[in-house]
PDB file of C-alpha atoms in Angstrom:
ATOM      1  CA  MET T  79     -22.657  12.067  19.375  1.00 51.00           C
ATOM      2  CA  ALA T  80     -19.378  13.276  20.901  1.00 52.00           C
ATOM      3  CA  ALA T  81     -17.562  16.129  19.228  1.00 53.00           C
ATOM      4  CA  VAL T  82     -14.709  14.986  17.004  1.00 49.00           C
ATOM      5  CA  GLN T  83     -12.365  17.456  18.708  1.00 59.00           C
ATOM      6  CA  ASP T  84     -12.722  15.494  21.972  1.00 76.00           C
ATOM      7  CA  THR T  85     -11.301  12.270  20.533  1.00 88.00           C
ATOM      8  CA  LYS T  86      -7.749  11.158  19.884  1.00 94.00           C
ATOM      9  CA  THR T  87      -6.345  11.616  16.372  1.00 95.00           C
ATOM     10  CA  ILE T  88      -5.398   8.149  15.124  1.00 95.00           C
ATOM     11  CA  ILE T  89      -4.234   9.028  11.594  1.00 96.00           C
ATOM     12  CA  SER T  90      -2.981  12.482  10.676  1.00 98.00           C
ATOM     13  CA  ILE T  91      -2.123  13.412   7.086  1.00 98.00           C
ATOM     14  CA  LYS T  92      -0.659  16.821   6.267  1.00 98.00           C
ATOM     15  CA  ASN T  93       0.167  18.037   2.735  1.00 98.00           C
ATOM     16  CA  LEU T  94       0.737  14.467   1.528  1.00 98.00           C
ATOM     17  CA  ASN T  95       1.854  13.999  -2.080  1.00 98.00           C
ATOM     18  CA  LYS T  96       2.612  10.946  -4.178  1.00 98.00           C
ATOM     19  CA  GLU T  97       4.131  11.146  -7.639  1.00 97.00           C
ATOM     20  CA  TYR T  98       5.145   8.397 -10.028  1.00 93.00           C
ATOM     21  CA  VAL T  99       7.230   8.513 -13.169  1.00 94.00           C
ATOM     22  CA  SER T 100       5.344   6.858 -16.038  1.00 92.00           C
ATOM     23  CA  SER T 101       6.979   4.533 -18.538  1.00 94.00           C
ATOM     24  CA  ASP T 102       7.307   7.444 -20.974  1.00 95.00           C
ATOM     25  CA  GLY T 103       9.116   9.544 -18.341  1.00 95.00           C
ATOM     26  CA  LYS T 104       6.243  11.861 -17.417  1.00 96.00           C
ATOM     27  CA  VAL T 105       5.541  12.706 -13.775  1.00 95.00           C
ATOM     28  CA  VAL T 106       2.081  11.548 -12.676  1.00 94.00           C
ATOM     29  CA  ARG T 107       0.609  13.139  -9.546  1.00 95.00           C
ATOM     30  CA  ALA T 108      -1.414  10.407  -7.894  1.00 95.00           C
ATOM     31  CA  LEU T 109      -2.116  12.502  -4.777  1.00 97.00           C
ATOM     32  CA  GLN T 110      -1.598  16.215  -4.240  1.00 97.00           C
ATOM     33  CA  ASN T 111      -1.707  18.120  -0.935  1.00 98.00           C
ATOM     34  CA  ILE T 112      -3.931  15.651   0.927  1.00 98.00           C
ATOM     35  CA  ASN T 113      -4.926  16.761   4.443  1.00 98.00           C
ATOM     36  CA  LEU T 114      -6.972  14.468   6.665  1.00 97.00           C
ATOM     37  CA  ASP T 115      -7.341  13.664  10.364  1.00 97.00           C
ATOM     38  CA  ILE T 116      -9.074  10.460  11.392  1.00 96.00           C
ATOM     39  CA  HIS T 117     -10.145  10.327  15.029  1.00 96.00           C
ATOM     40  CA  GLU T 118     -10.710   7.416  17.354  1.00 94.00           C
ATOM     41  CA  GLY T 119     -14.151   5.896  16.829  1.00 92.00           C
ATOM     42  CA  GLU T 120     -14.713   7.380  13.376  1.00 94.00           C
ATOM     43  CA  PHE T 121     -15.824   5.236  10.455  1.00 92.00           C
ATOM     44  CA  ILE T 122     -14.267   6.481   7.204  1.00 91.00           C
ATOM     45  CA  SER T 123     -15.092   5.594   3.595  1.00 92.00           C
ATOM     46  CA  LEU T 124     -12.958   6.575   0.615  1.00 92.00           C
ATOM     47  CA  ILE T 125     -15.223   7.069  -2.376  1.00 94.00           C
ATOM     48  CA  GLY T 126     -14.245   8.168  -5.857  1.00 92.00           C
ATOM     49  CA  PRO T 127     -13.814   7.084  -9.454  1.00 93.00           C
ATOM     50  CA  SER T 128     -11.207   4.609 -10.581  1.00 91.00           C
ATOM     51  CA  GLY T 129      -7.757   6.150 -10.672  1.00 89.00           C
ATOM     52  CA  CYS T 130      -8.433   9.011  -8.245  1.00 92.00           C
ATOM     53  CA  GLY T 131      -5.911   7.816  -5.625  1.00 94.00           C
ATOM     54  CA  LYS T 132      -7.976   5.849  -3.078  1.00 93.00           C
ATOM     55  CA  SER T 133      -5.756   2.758  -3.187  1.00 91.00           C
ATOM     56  CA  THR T 134      -2.619   4.893  -3.325  1.00 95.00           C
ATOM     57  CA  LEU T 135      -3.655   6.629  -0.105  1.00 96.00           C
ATOM     58  CA  LEU T 136      -4.334   3.291   1.596  1.00 93.00           C
ATOM     59  CA  ARG T 137      -0.964   1.942   0.439  1.00 92.00           C
ATOM     60  CA  LEU T 138       0.754   5.026   1.867  1.00 96.00           C
ATOM     61  CA  ILE T 139      -1.021   4.596   5.212  1.00 94.00           C
ATOM     62  CA  ALA T 140      -0.065   0.898   5.251  1.00 91.00           C
ATOM     63  CA  ASP T 141       3.583   1.791   4.510  1.00 92.00           C
ATOM     64  CA  LEU T 142       3.548  -0.299   1.334  1.00 90.00           C
ATOM     65  CA  ILE T 143       4.826   2.669  -0.693  1.00 94.00           C
ATOM     66  CA  PRO T 144       6.641   5.841   0.418  1.00 95.00           C
ATOM     67  CA  PRO T 145       5.159   9.312   0.003  1.00 97.00           C
ATOM     68  CA  THR T 146       6.872  11.786  -2.307  1.00 97.00           C
ATOM     69  CA  ASN T 147       6.562  14.344   0.494  1.00 97.00           C
ATOM     70  CA  GLY T 148       4.271  15.450   3.269  1.00 97.00           C
ATOM     71  CA  GLN T 149       3.562  14.066   6.715  1.00 97.00           C
ATOM     72  CA  LEU T 150       1.634  10.937   7.674  1.00 97.00           C
ATOM     73  CA  THR T 151       1.433   9.756  11.280  1.00 97.00           C
ATOM     74  CA  ILE T 152      -0.423   6.915  12.958  1.00 96.00           C
ATOM     75  CA  ASN T 153      -0.834   7.287  16.717  1.00 94.00           C
ATOM     76  CA  GLY T 154       1.925   9.891  16.558  1.00 95.00           C
ATOM     77  CA  HIS T 155       4.365   7.550  14.794  1.00 95.00           C
ATOM     78  CA  SER T 156       5.461   7.417  11.166  1.00 94.00           C
ATOM     79  CA  ALA T 157       3.591   4.839   9.070  1.00 93.00           C
ATOM     80  CA  HIS T 158       6.775   2.739   9.039  1.00 92.00           C
ATOM     81  CA  GLU T 159       7.128   2.821  12.842  1.00 93.00           C
ATOM     82  CA  ALA T 160       3.431   2.073  13.318  1.00 92.00           C
ATOM     83  CA  ARG T 161       3.668  -0.914  10.963  1.00 88.00           C
ATOM     84  CA  GLU T 162       6.768  -2.240  12.726  1.00 89.00           C
ATOM     85  CA  ASN T 163       5.002  -1.784  16.088  1.00 90.00           C
ATOM     86  CA  ARG T 164       1.950  -3.631  14.679  1.00 86.00           C
ATOM     87  CA  GLU T 165      -0.339  -0.756  15.579  1.00 85.00           C
ATOM     88  CA  TYR T 166      -2.803  -1.534  12.783  1.00 82.00           C
ATOM     89  CA  GLY T 167      -3.898  -4.232  10.352  1.00 78.00           C
ATOM     90  CA  PHE T 168      -4.438  -4.102   6.611  1.00 75.00           C
ATOM     91  CA  VAL T 169      -6.635  -6.428   4.560  1.00 74.00           C
ATOM     92  CA  PHE T 170      -6.671  -6.296   0.769  1.00 70.00           C
ATOM     93  CA  GLN T 171     -10.064  -6.192  -0.937  1.00 70.00           C
ATOM     94  CA  SER T 172      -8.968  -8.988  -3.239  1.00 71.00           C
ATOM     95  CA  ALA T 173      -5.856 -11.060  -3.735  1.00 69.00           C
ATOM     96  CA  THR T 174      -3.193  -8.706  -4.999  1.00 71.00           C
ATOM     97  CA  LEU T 175       0.058  -9.513  -6.731  1.00 79.00           C
ATOM     98  CA  TYR T 176       2.555  -6.820  -7.588  1.00 83.00           C
ATOM     99  CA  ASP T 177       4.118  -7.408 -10.988  1.00 85.00           C
ATOM    100  CA  TRP T 178       7.324  -5.617  -9.976  1.00 88.00           C
ATOM    101  CA  ARG T 179       7.898  -8.126  -7.151  1.00 89.00           C
ATOM    102  CA  THR T 180       9.107 -11.676  -7.606  1.00 90.00           C
ATOM    103  CA  VAL T 181       6.791 -14.556  -6.686  1.00 89.00           C
ATOM    104  CA  LEU T 182       8.727 -14.999  -3.444  1.00 91.00           C
ATOM    105  CA  LYS T 183       8.499 -11.280  -2.611  1.00 89.00           C
ATOM    106  CA  ASN T 184       4.714 -11.336  -3.267  1.00 85.00           C
ATOM    107  CA  VAL T 185       4.352 -14.301  -0.903  1.00 86.00           C
ATOM    108  CA  GLN T 186       6.469 -12.518   1.728  1.00 87.00           C
ATOM    109  CA  LEU T 187       4.448  -9.282   1.531  1.00 82.00           C
ATOM    110  CA  PRO T 188       2.149 -10.118   4.485  1.00 77.00           C
ATOM    111  CA  LEU T 189       5.229 -10.760   6.618  1.00 81.00           C
ATOM    112  CA  GLU T 190       6.598  -7.338   5.681  1.00 80.00           C
ATOM    113  CA  VAL T 191       3.328  -5.637   6.568  1.00 71.00           C
ATOM    114  CA  MET T 192       3.074  -7.442   9.896  1.00 65.00           C
TER     115      MET T 192
END
């Protein structure tokens, strides 16, 4: 097996944070100081209990939500640039509707991601 250091970094995450404000006004830290490099050819699994931030991290990588702060690059580009350049694909595990989006905006979501 080739050493990881010899392969290109595809996704680089440095000190990534995501916070939400709950309905009662409290700040919820969904992700805190995440650091991760994913190299070409690697197979990665995100494993953890419900609510630990797995889906939040994937949504950040897919540019579906913005990070609170930190750095996330895909092939050296921001997640937004990589999405606009169609450098990756994203498939939801199951049909997903976002209650904060209108029906039309939910239908248009795949067009935004592409």
